[in-house]
Amino acid sequence: MHARTPYRVTAVACAFIVISCLASVAVAADDAATSKGASVDWPFHGLTPHEERHSPLDQINRETVGRLGLAWSFATGSRRGLEATPLVIDGVLYASSTWSKVFALDAATGRELWHYDPKVPREVGRKACCDVVNRGVAHRKGRIYVAALDGRLIALDAGTGAEVWSTQTVPKGGDYTITGAPRVVNDLVVIGNSGGEFGVRGYITAYDAETGKQRWRFYTVPPPPGQPFEHPELEMAAATWSKQSDWASGLGGTAWDSMAHDPELDLLYVGVGNSSPYNREVRSPGGGDNLFLTCILALRPATGELAWYYQTTPAENWDYTATQHMILTDLTIEGRKRKVLMQAPKNGFFYVLDRATGELISAEGIAPMNWASHVDMKTGRPVETGRGNWADQAAYVMPGVAGAHNWHPMSFHPGTGFVYVPTLSNVWPFHADADYAYEPGVMNTGEDWSGFHEALQWILPFCEAAHLTAWDPVAGREVWKIVHDHPINGGVLTTAGGLVFQGNGGGFLAAYDATTGDRLWKIDTGTGVMAPPVTYQIDGHQYIAVLAGIGGSPAMNFANYRNDNAGRIFAFRLDAKDRMPATSPPPARVVSVEPRPLDPAEVTRGRKLFGTHCSRCHGPWARSTGWLPDLRYSSRAVHDGWESIVIGGAYEGKGMASFADQLTADDARALHAFVLDRAFAANSIIERLQAWAADNLCIPAEWMAD
Ligand code: CA
């Protein structure tokens, strides 16, 4: 085993033994980085409980980064999205993959030590809004913790991958899923869940790390009237909801990604997601702020008691989750040292809060927006423009549901003082479904899916839509911006070598000068990258590692599928010369059926069904350039076996579960008619014109902004 470094020992001690030493982590880590032959881990999701994702390692730096080469690569055997932050502990890299699988690899060579497959039933894939992804594992005292897509929290033996305990954290048969990384907080493992789009009641739960026994649970929205409040904070929350709220939908508020922990203040921070359904007039008729949707919560980790909250988007209406990455650090603001929490949620503002009290210090727009003009510093509330109202008529709202910033982690570099944020300029056509009523097992956002998919096909992308933004959190302004060719950003890592690392949907991993934004190094991995890179050191060699595999939310994922999307883990170090693995082309896009007359009424019925049941995975308007098949180019076998697949579940092993519980054979035929109609049109002049326009034209985001 590799020598334990001051850095690792200190970081672990901070979390588990001495809760007041966190500030010394950076200092100890600097010592470790400069001592030759030392090994330095990446022990927490965000490197430390503060989640800065900034490493003190500097062997790879502005001068040496040009010598970076492939040390090893590992094929995960997946073809869908990889979003995980790997952990590195004592020379072993632990990463999670699709369907919540876990791999343990020798971090110096990539050799597999063990893997673990929780065997998630494939029908659960239907309940995942945004792919069967997993964002990582947690570690404590010889155990690895993973949360499976079907809602289990599982403890594994770090040495063997054997299951130690497993606990079901969500109701069986509900529409919950889990994609987030658990966090270890003192002697607890904490995990939230997903499912806000389908209609669930969000909560976060803490379990005893040794036994898996539940310690506490914090619900993010109140129970229906007449039912007891599970904890006192829900009485305050209930006062912000209409009695006539859409209780059947669960109201949402899932905490599906971000957490951070300040051991010194003894506070656990949790980001809360969007509402269910999206539209507030339907969700809570008559208004109300609808706590604790889109909130940053500060909880006492021992009990789950609420210390304070800050709601980023009161009366949420647009899928504006506050589940985005939170960074804890100290900033000098107006001559005063402040303990801050920083977050850029989907709604377009970059927030700096006092993390001891929740006081708003600043909120500045980081991407084009038209729903709000600014945040009122007296009330802490965004000032809406009215252009985000979609109750009575369709509205084009910025940022769209992909968010100005999504789950892709950002990073804070204490040397430059900048936060590096993967940002997006995007718009979403909100169109209310006049007939909306909660229905289990389908998306319950309150939108007319077939309607907005028709609108969506005419939306041109924004020019320069995806970026890496260097943001000065004290001045509240952009310092520089890298514009990407692809509409997806990878997460970010910064290092004391003066570097910012980020991958993108085009498959490139690049290093930028943290001060100037100049690109100093890049490599083509052959597979699109969304996951955040990490760095570690073994026997004196610094490594950069990242997972590659495109997938995730279809809303942010058009036209960036690269090659056959073979999932891989890559590790790079100076002067390494391993060959990049060969890539394979994507499946051919050939219409395999001859045109024939179709019943227009059946096509229309199929279009509506497709919007509700199929488009989330197979693309709006049956056009998919993303992570699952474009059905227009289905093989003859798929066309011939349509009903056996849709109703009979013939492709369940591939993740396409039966819809027999929701659709009839007649429905399946209508769906097929719509898909055939789209397939016959695939090579038409209009389709080709639209495809050309989407590839070659774009509109300035400013045209839509206020
Ligand atoms: Ca959402």
XYZ file of C-alpha atoms and ligand atoms in Angstrom:
707
model
C 0.000 0.000 0.000
C 1.111 3.544 -0.644
C 2.229 5.744 2.185
C -0.502 7.751 3.810
C 0.091 11.426 3.310
C -0.510 14.300 5.687
C -3.214 15.438 3.263
C -5.287 12.290 3.361
C -4.946 11.719 7.041
C -5.848 15.310 7.773
C -8.845 15.286 5.496
C -10.162 12.076 6.989
C -9.533 13.338 10.485
C -11.474 16.470 9.671
C -14.500 14.492 8.702
C -14.523 11.875 11.380
C -12.503 12.843 14.404
C -11.542 16.473 14.759
C -14.218 18.681 13.335
C -12.406 21.986 13.608
C -9.289 21.383 11.529
C -10.662 21.875 8.050
C -8.794 25.094 7.388
C -5.540 23.198 7.795
C -6.344 20.827 4.948
C -4.932 23.069 2.243
C -1.713 23.667 4.161
C -1.143 19.985 4.869
C -1.936 19.174 1.264
C 0.666 21.648 0.043
C 3.246 19.803 2.127
C 2.142 16.539 0.600
C 2.279 17.886 -2.913
C 5.862 18.986 -2.579
C 7.229 15.887 -0.859
C 8.685 13.609 -3.520
C 7.276 10.114 -3.709
C 4.199 10.975 -1.683
C 0.761 9.765 -2.611
C -2.215 12.112 -2.467
C -5.813 10.915 -2.546
C -9.133 12.302 -3.785
C -11.141 11.067 -0.787
C -14.408 13.056 -1.021
C -16.839 13.795 -3.855
C -15.683 17.424 -4.062
C -12.137 16.576 -2.806
C -12.957 17.990 0.657
C -16.310 18.385 2.468
C -16.167 22.036 1.316
C -16.385 20.741 -2.267
C -14.044 23.337 -3.838
C -12.693 20.760 -6.314
C -9.348 22.555 -6.182
C -6.251 20.408 -5.770
C -2.964 21.673 -4.269
C -1.025 19.331 -6.601
C 1.221 21.247 -9.024
C 3.527 18.782 -10.791
C 1.274 19.225 -13.814
C 1.369 22.978 -14.322
C 1.454 25.712 -16.975
C 5.010 24.760 -17.952
C 4.687 20.959 -17.914
C 1.113 20.340 -19.043
C 2.200 19.953 -22.680
C 3.928 16.683 -21.669
C 0.664 15.132 -20.449
C -0.028 11.748 -22.047
C -2.278 8.734 -21.542
C -1.234 6.599 -18.570
C -4.096 4.107 -18.921
C -7.699 3.723 -20.017
C -10.419 1.367 -18.854
C -13.533 0.321 -20.799
C -16.659 0.408 -18.608
C -18.674 -1.582 -21.146
C -21.384 1.120 -21.148
C -22.799 3.217 -23.994
C -24.814 5.696 -21.954
C -24.035 8.659 -19.749
C -21.121 8.660 -17.288
C -21.311 11.488 -14.758
C -19.320 10.197 -11.787
C -16.557 11.843 -9.844
C -14.152 8.998 -9.034
C -12.648 8.712 -5.553
C -9.008 7.725 -5.087
C -8.002 6.196 -1.740
C -4.702 4.422 -0.989
C -3.910 3.944 -4.672
C -7.362 2.600 -5.615
C -9.759 4.481 -7.894
C -13.479 3.895 -7.235
C -15.898 4.971 -9.969
C -19.585 4.383 -10.634
C -21.028 3.727 -14.067
C -24.416 3.220 -15.732
C -27.056 1.249 -13.798
C -25.171 2.133 -10.563
C -22.306 -0.317 -11.160
C -19.070 0.295 -9.230
C -15.509 -0.338 -10.421
C -12.380 -0.457 -8.240
C -9.188 -0.016 -10.290
C -5.500 0.264 -9.517
C -5.200 4.046 -9.897
C -1.638 3.790 -11.287
C -2.312 1.146 -13.944
C -6.094 0.954 -14.515
C -6.110 -2.762 -13.676
C -9.516 -3.884 -12.370
C -9.457 -5.029 -8.730
C -13.181 -5.715 -8.465
C -16.524 -4.570 -9.757
C -19.970 -4.576 -8.229
C -23.296 -4.716 -10.059
C -26.349 -3.980 -7.892
C -28.494 -5.533 -10.653
C -30.964 -2.687 -10.900
C -34.170 -4.021 -12.519
C -34.157 -2.608 -16.040
C -37.762 -1.394 -15.833
C -36.528 1.267 -13.360
C -34.878 2.978 -16.342
C -38.330 4.184 -17.394
C -38.534 6.281 -14.226
C -35.243 8.095 -14.772
C -35.841 11.520 -16.294
C -32.243 11.868 -17.360
C -30.594 8.551 -18.121
C -29.443 5.667 -15.914
C -26.484 7.687 -14.653
C -24.717 7.758 -11.290
C -22.582 10.614 -10.009
C -20.283 8.724 -7.662
C -19.585 6.818 -4.465
C -18.602 7.804 -0.918
C -15.897 6.325 1.321
C -15.438 5.824 5.055
C -13.285 3.411 7.081
C -12.880 0.603 4.559
C -16.368 0.930 3.121
C -17.598 2.258 -0.202
C -21.187 3.561 -0.386
C -23.227 3.681 -3.587
C -26.848 4.695 -4.110
C -28.539 2.552 -6.760
C -30.998 3.849 -9.351
C -33.809 1.827 -7.736
C -33.406 3.651 -4.409
C -31.141 1.313 -2.432
C -28.230 2.687 -0.415
C -25.529 0.007 -0.356
C -22.342 -0.336 1.724
C -19.517 -2.343 0.121
C -16.248 -3.687 1.478
C -13.662 -1.381 -0.125
C -11.167 -4.248 -0.432
C -13.379 -6.834 -2.101
C -16.568 -5.130 -3.335
C -18.665 -7.495 -1.187
C -21.986 -6.117 0.030
C -21.944 -5.248 3.756
C -25.443 -3.843 4.073
C -28.213 -2.518 1.835
C -31.230 -0.436 2.738
C -34.232 0.619 0.672
C -34.433 4.444 0.893
C -37.526 5.028 -1.278
C -40.993 3.442 -1.307
C -41.152 0.327 -3.480
C -43.143 0.850 -6.643
C -43.028 4.659 -6.444
C -41.563 6.877 -9.147
C -38.385 7.663 -7.219
C -34.885 7.026 -8.554
C -31.402 7.929 -7.290
C -28.527 9.211 -9.421
C -26.619 11.277 -6.841
C -23.491 10.506 -4.856
C -24.013 9.818 -1.142
C -21.954 11.940 1.268
C -20.304 10.792 4.464
C -20.912 13.298 7.270
C -19.311 12.315 10.574
C -20.688 8.809 11.274
C -23.574 9.178 8.812
C -24.180 8.498 5.145
C -26.613 11.023 3.649
C -28.588 10.558 0.434
C -31.489 12.295 -1.361
C -33.405 11.120 -4.429
C -34.785 12.034 -7.870
C -38.199 11.902 -9.505
C -39.478 15.485 -9.364
C -40.536 15.349 -13.024
C -42.644 12.245 -12.418
C -44.302 13.506 -9.256
C -42.806 12.435 -5.930
C -42.359 14.039 -2.518
C -38.705 14.950 -2.025
C -36.654 14.199 1.074
C -33.169 13.632 2.316
C -32.189 10.844 4.727
C -29.209 10.153 6.997
C -28.201 6.579 7.807
C -25.777 5.152 10.359
C -22.641 4.416 8.325
C -21.892 1.227 10.270
C -25.322 -0.378 10.324
C -27.444 1.300 7.653
C -30.120 2.200 10.252
C -32.021 5.421 9.529
C -31.113 8.337 11.853
C -33.281 11.129 10.438
C -35.252 12.221 7.387
C -35.993 15.793 6.268
C -38.922 16.266 3.885
C -38.621 19.197 1.505
C -42.369 19.724 1.015
C -45.312 19.301 3.409
C -47.671 16.306 3.571
C -51.288 16.687 2.376
C -53.627 18.590 4.770
C -54.776 16.526 7.706
C -51.670 14.367 7.818
C -49.187 14.918 10.654
C -46.000 16.911 10.036
C -43.049 14.516 10.223
C -40.856 17.318 11.628
C -41.603 20.831 12.933
C -40.178 22.721 9.917
C -43.024 21.377 7.766
C -45.555 23.547 9.584
C -43.719 26.624 8.311
C -43.523 25.062 4.838
C -47.252 24.215 4.776
C -48.138 27.884 5.332
C -46.602 28.668 1.913
C -48.830 26.213 -0.001
C -52.464 26.362 -1.080
C -54.792 23.864 0.629
C -55.867 22.971 -2.939
C -52.343 22.078 -4.031
C -51.791 19.132 -6.386
C -50.981 16.798 -3.486
C -51.255 13.664 -5.679
C -48.128 14.750 -7.568
C -46.079 14.752 -4.354
C -45.080 18.373 -5.167
C -41.428 17.555 -5.994
C -38.501 19.156 -4.187
C -36.135 16.246 -4.703
C -32.568 16.717 -3.452
C -30.858 14.813 -6.242
C -27.319 16.090 -6.301
C -25.524 18.723 -4.263
C -24.397 18.651 -0.646
C -21.530 20.272 1.231
C -20.448 20.066 4.849
C -18.822 22.608 7.164
C -17.531 20.626 10.176
C -16.578 23.826 12.003
C -20.053 25.381 11.798
C -21.571 21.905 12.152
C -23.812 22.491 9.131
C -24.759 20.218 6.253
C -25.913 22.089 3.143
C -28.383 20.467 0.748
C -29.626 21.790 -2.608
C -33.352 21.217 -3.299
C -34.868 20.658 -6.738
C -37.851 21.779 -8.765
C -41.569 21.408 -8.271
C -44.039 18.867 -9.536
C -45.827 19.897 -11.685
C -43.786 22.812 -12.984
C -46.621 25.321 -13.373
C -47.399 27.072 -10.114
C -51.015 27.932 -10.961
C -51.804 24.224 -11.192
C -49.494 23.108 -8.383
C -50.589 25.573 -5.707
C -53.647 27.525 -6.906
C -53.734 30.977 -5.358
C -49.988 31.255 -4.918
C -47.419 30.940 -2.145
C -43.649 30.558 -2.172
C -43.926 26.763 -1.873
C -41.163 25.969 0.622
C -38.740 24.226 0.474
C -38.678 23.959 -3.330
C -35.510 25.363 -4.979
C -33.941 26.067 -1.578
C -30.481 25.796 -0.155
C -31.007 24.129 3.244
C -28.556 24.305 6.157
C -29.210 21.314 8.445
C -27.688 20.148 11.728
C -26.075 16.862 10.655
C -26.669 15.047 13.961
C -30.447 15.592 13.955
C -31.533 16.931 10.557
C -32.856 20.073 12.264
C -33.074 23.142 9.979
C -30.665 25.973 10.870
C -31.587 28.254 7.945
C -32.804 28.183 4.354
C -32.484 30.413 1.310
C -35.000 30.011 -1.507
C -33.460 30.870 -4.896
C -36.734 30.809 -6.874
C -39.869 31.458 -4.778
C -43.004 30.074 -6.477
C -40.829 28.047 -8.859
C -42.348 27.691 -12.337
C -39.549 26.588 -14.707
C -37.643 23.538 -13.358
C -35.195 25.952 -11.716
C -33.533 23.466 -9.372
C -31.159 24.649 -6.656
C -29.507 21.221 -6.681
C -26.418 22.603 -8.397
C -22.959 22.271 -6.904
C -22.257 24.371 -3.776
C -18.759 25.524 -2.814
C -17.800 26.591 0.714
C -14.859 28.947 1.069
C -13.747 32.197 2.697
C -13.849 35.446 0.697
C -12.879 38.983 1.648
C -15.854 41.145 0.703
C -15.828 44.898 1.378
C -12.841 44.449 3.663
C -14.519 41.760 5.730
C -13.655 38.085 5.736
C -16.816 36.101 5.118
C -17.504 32.380 5.354
C -19.473 31.952 2.136
C -21.462 29.377 0.224
C -21.491 29.850 -3.558
C -23.990 28.376 -5.999
C -25.021 28.974 -9.619
C -28.425 27.234 -9.783
C -30.381 26.736 -12.993
C -32.204 30.080 -12.677
C -29.282 32.122 -14.076
C -27.982 33.920 -10.975
C -24.669 33.323 -9.206
C -25.299 33.503 -5.455
C -22.895 34.267 -2.634
C -24.432 33.572 0.800
C -23.088 33.870 4.326
C -23.048 30.169 5.166
C -23.318 30.701 8.914
C -26.600 32.620 8.662
C -27.946 32.248 5.107
C -27.726 36.020 4.580
C -27.620 36.950 0.885
C -24.348 38.729 0.070
C -24.733 38.983 -3.712
C -26.651 37.567 -6.683
C -25.591 38.494 -10.218
C -26.734 37.103 -13.574
C -24.225 34.649 -15.048
C -26.129 33.809 -18.278
C -28.846 35.411 -20.441
C -32.260 35.395 -18.781
C -35.685 36.842 -19.442
C -37.774 35.562 -16.499
C -36.263 37.973 -13.937
C -34.409 41.258 -14.135
C -32.388 41.097 -10.902
C -32.491 39.995 -7.276
C -33.826 42.565 -4.817
C -31.087 42.755 -2.183
C -33.540 43.958 0.495
C -35.866 40.986 0.190
C -33.434 38.471 -1.329
C -36.069 37.678 -3.973
C -35.733 37.702 -7.768
C -37.805 40.404 -9.494
C -39.871 38.678 -12.187
C -40.425 40.354 -15.566
C -43.644 38.509 -16.434
C -42.037 36.956 -19.522
C -41.819 33.680 -17.661
C -45.572 33.294 -17.254
C -46.944 30.385 -19.266
C -50.273 29.688 -17.602
C -52.406 31.212 -20.367
C -50.110 31.198 -23.385
C -46.918 29.499 -24.500
C -43.765 31.287 -23.396
C -40.142 31.041 -24.447
C -38.203 31.263 -21.202
C -34.490 31.796 -20.550
C -32.703 30.027 -19.035
C -34.516 26.912 -20.265
C -34.899 23.691 -18.310
C -31.277 22.750 -19.021
C -30.402 25.696 -16.760
C -27.750 28.386 -16.935
C -25.711 25.812 -15.031
C -26.700 22.208 -14.455
C -25.223 19.369 -12.353
C -21.736 19.644 -13.867
C -19.545 20.686 -10.943
C -17.730 24.019 -10.921
C -14.434 24.742 -9.151
C -12.963 27.539 -7.009
C -9.280 28.437 -7.408
C -8.030 30.252 -4.285
C -5.020 31.564 -6.252
C -7.016 33.481 -8.847
C -10.079 33.936 -6.652
C -12.281 32.847 -9.570
C -14.990 30.223 -9.813
C -14.962 28.283 -13.091
C -18.532 27.439 -14.082
C -19.804 25.267 -16.960
C -22.521 27.630 -18.222
C -25.250 27.425 -20.866
C -27.352 29.920 -22.821
C -30.627 28.189 -23.593
C -34.366 28.656 -23.988
C -37.362 26.384 -23.397
C -40.819 26.575 -24.974
C -43.211 26.200 -22.026
C -46.683 25.167 -23.161
C -49.312 24.227 -20.572
C -51.298 21.024 -20.953
C -54.904 22.197 -20.478
C -55.926 18.611 -19.652
C -53.158 17.979 -17.116
C -54.023 15.613 -14.293
C -51.502 13.644 -12.264
C -50.939 10.152 -13.642
C -48.475 7.692 -12.019
C -45.501 6.497 -14.036
C -45.262 9.328 -16.575
C -43.757 12.807 -16.646
C -46.070 15.091 -14.657
C -44.573 18.476 -15.452
C -47.877 20.035 -16.542
C -46.531 20.701 -20.016
C -48.081 19.699 -23.330
C -45.228 17.521 -24.570
C -46.417 16.962 -28.112
C -47.122 20.693 -28.413
C -43.750 21.871 -27.293
C -41.958 19.232 -29.278
C -43.529 20.703 -32.356
C -42.296 24.101 -31.212
C -38.891 22.719 -30.295
C -38.131 21.487 -33.792
C -38.301 25.086 -35.012
C -36.082 26.539 -32.311
C -32.647 27.427 -33.557
C -29.844 26.944 -31.076
C -28.252 29.985 -29.535
C -24.963 31.135 -30.956
C -22.109 30.261 -28.617
C -24.486 28.422 -26.293
C -22.092 26.456 -24.079
C -19.133 27.847 -22.206
C -16.617 27.624 -19.447
C -17.049 30.896 -17.550
C -14.390 32.269 -15.208
C -16.403 34.225 -12.642
C -15.180 36.681 -10.018
C -17.497 36.013 -7.049
C -16.406 39.145 -5.158
C -16.913 41.588 -8.045
C -19.893 39.583 -9.326
C -18.762 39.570 -12.936
C -17.400 37.391 -15.724
C -13.614 37.536 -16.183
C -13.259 35.395 -19.302
C -15.243 32.803 -21.182
C -14.326 29.791 -23.351
C -16.965 29.047 -26.004
C -17.517 25.366 -26.827
C -18.679 23.868 -30.134
C -20.983 21.387 -28.402
C -24.028 22.137 -26.268
C -22.689 20.221 -23.310
C -20.005 21.082 -20.750
C -18.001 18.771 -18.591
C -17.508 19.432 -14.898
C -14.426 21.376 -13.814
C -11.215 20.786 -11.832
C -8.652 23.427 -10.863
C -5.138 22.832 -9.559
C -2.323 24.729 -7.886
C -0.466 24.234 -11.184
C -2.466 27.263 -12.385
C -4.718 25.062 -14.510
C -8.403 24.509 -15.175
C -9.359 21.091 -16.607
C -12.634 20.484 -18.432
C -13.945 17.985 -20.984
C -16.694 18.631 -23.501
C -19.291 16.863 -25.609
C -16.929 16.806 -28.563
C -14.749 14.357 -26.665
C -11.898 16.706 -25.833
C -10.329 17.035 -22.421
C -8.499 20.362 -22.183
C -6.359 22.343 -19.749
C -6.686 26.136 -19.611
C -4.573 28.787 -17.945
C -6.597 29.694 -14.832
C -5.642 33.364 -15.135
C -6.054 34.006 -18.856
C -8.218 31.169 -20.165
C -5.589 30.294 -22.804
C -5.858 26.651 -23.797
C -2.519 24.994 -22.979
C -3.283 21.328 -23.734
C -6.008 19.140 -25.182
C -6.553 15.520 -26.142
C -9.274 13.775 -28.143
C -10.705 10.943 -26.042
C -13.044 9.823 -28.844
C -16.057 9.854 -26.488
C -17.981 12.910 -25.277
C -17.100 14.018 -21.737
C -19.594 15.333 -19.156
C -18.020 14.131 -15.905
C -15.633 16.280 -13.846
C -11.914 15.385 -13.867
C -10.078 14.611 -10.618
C -6.391 14.582 -9.767
C -4.255 12.469 -7.414
C -0.651 11.473 -6.886
C 0.908 8.032 -6.585
C 4.613 7.402 -5.935
C 5.408 10.974 -6.885
C 3.424 10.996 -10.144
C 0.433 13.326 -10.477
C -2.498 11.926 -12.477
C -5.575 13.545 -14.070
C -8.504 11.118 -14.411
C -11.928 11.529 -16.017
C -14.891 9.407 -17.137
C -16.083 9.752 -20.761
C -19.606 8.892 -21.932
C -22.402 11.177 -23.145
C -25.959 10.908 -21.885
C -27.952 12.492 -19.082
C -30.736 14.979 -19.637
C -32.012 14.951 -23.217
C -32.805 18.657 -22.793
C -29.132 19.527 -22.899
C -27.930 16.779 -25.111
C -28.731 17.361 -28.764
C -26.216 16.609 -31.476
C -23.246 15.667 -29.388
C -23.107 11.905 -29.550
C -19.560 10.967 -30.512
C -18.594 7.735 -32.269
C -20.303 4.770 -30.588
C -20.149 6.492 -27.186
C -18.016 3.730 -25.656
C -17.778 4.490 -21.921
C -14.223 4.815 -20.625
C -12.143 5.984 -17.702
C -8.939 7.787 -18.707
C -5.887 8.662 -16.585
C -3.119 10.972 -17.772
C 0.311 11.832 -16.378
C 3.476 13.571 -17.552
C 5.497 11.763 -20.228
C 3.101 8.783 -20.333
C 2.774 7.387 -23.839
C -0.029 4.818 -23.840
C -2.059 4.782 -27.080
C -5.579 6.156 -27.063
C -8.080 3.298 -27.573
C -9.568 2.849 -31.040
C -13.062 4.246 -31.630
C -15.944 2.793 -33.609
C -18.389 4.774 -35.751
C -21.971 5.344 -34.570
C -24.755 3.123 -35.931
C -25.752 3.908 -39.524
C -28.821 6.130 -39.952
C -30.795 4.358 -42.653
C -34.569 4.280 -43.069
C -35.269 0.558 -43.447
C -38.951 0.668 -44.494
C -40.601 1.680 -47.774
C -43.173 4.532 -47.591
C -46.784 3.399 -47.422
C -50.096 5.184 -46.720
C -50.845 5.811 -43.034
C -54.094 6.692 -41.257
C -53.722 10.422 -40.368
C -55.918 10.075 -37.265
C -53.725 7.258 -35.988
C -50.575 9.299 -36.642
C -52.037 12.213 -34.653
C -52.963 9.949 -31.766
C -49.492 8.389 -31.854
C -47.870 11.825 -31.792
C -49.555 12.688 -28.486
C -48.675 9.292 -26.988
C -45.096 9.619 -28.165
C -44.788 12.992 -26.430
C -45.987 11.539 -23.125
C -44.279 8.143 -23.098
C -41.348 8.017 -25.531
C -39.823 11.393 -26.329
C -37.856 11.737 -23.090
C -35.519 8.968 -24.259
C -36.072 8.781 -28.024
C -36.072 12.502 -28.699
C -38.646 15.215 -29.303
C -40.582 14.765 -32.531
C -39.026 11.288 -32.783
C -35.687 12.798 -33.688
C -32.808 11.683 -31.523
C -29.194 12.590 -31.897
C -28.440 11.579 -28.370
C -27.892 8.543 -26.224
C -30.746 6.230 -27.245
C -31.914 5.038 -30.669
C -33.442 7.419 -33.198
C -36.504 5.313 -33.977
C -36.828 6.688 -37.510
C -33.776 4.624 -38.360
C -34.967 1.440 -36.645
C -33.989 -1.880 -38.223
C -36.558 -4.078 -39.955
C -36.438 -6.345 -36.902
C -37.569 -3.476 -34.669
C -40.367 -2.434 -37.032
C -41.541 -6.040 -37.399
C -41.353 -6.730 -33.678
C -42.765 -3.350 -32.572
C -45.602 -4.644 -30.418
C -43.480 -7.373 -28.818
C -40.988 -4.663 -27.775
C -43.395 -1.916 -26.628
C -45.953 -4.200 -24.976
C -44.158 -7.543 -24.653
C -40.899 -6.151 -23.226
C -38.695 -8.068 -25.700
C -35.865 -5.522 -25.259
C -36.130 -5.203 -21.487
C -32.544 -6.443 -21.097
C -31.400 -3.428 -23.125
C -33.281 -1.030 -20.846
C -36.461 -0.755 -22.980
C -39.015 -2.116 -20.507
C -42.574 -3.118 -21.386
C -45.230 -0.375 -21.337
C -48.048 -2.913 -20.929
C -49.089 -1.148 -17.706
C -49.717 2.119 -19.560
C -50.319 1.342 -23.241
C -52.566 -1.032 -25.192
C -51.655 -2.896 -28.376
C -53.776 -0.298 -30.171
C -51.664 2.486 -28.608
C -48.490 0.695 -29.739
C -49.820 0.644 -33.308
C -50.593 4.378 -33.128
C -47.069 5.055 -31.853
C -45.660 3.009 -34.692
C -47.758 4.978 -37.205
C -46.296 8.243 -35.873
C -42.726 6.890 -35.968
C -43.262 5.570 -39.528
C -44.645 8.975 -40.548
C -41.496 10.594 -39.184
C -39.272 7.944 -40.821
C -40.889 8.475 -44.234
C -40.296 12.222 -43.861
C -36.709 11.813 -42.631
C -35.185 12.525 -46.021
C -37.724 15.143 -47.122
C -36.582 18.588 -48.186
C -38.190 20.208 -45.126
C -36.443 17.835 -42.732
C -33.124 18.351 -44.454
C -33.612 22.113 -44.393
C -34.377 22.007 -40.682
C -31.340 19.834 -40.006
C -29.181 22.191 -42.051
C -30.556 25.221 -40.217
C -29.976 23.586 -36.842
C -26.374 22.857 -37.800
C -25.571 26.150 -39.493
C -27.766 28.886 -38.031
C -28.094 30.271 -34.547
C -29.621 33.274 -32.847
C -27.887 35.612 -30.411
C -29.123 34.889 -26.894
C -29.498 38.640 -26.348
C -32.461 38.690 -28.730
C -34.511 36.788 -26.174
C -33.205 38.475 -23.042
C -34.656 41.497 -21.329
Ca -35.808 18.884 -12.931
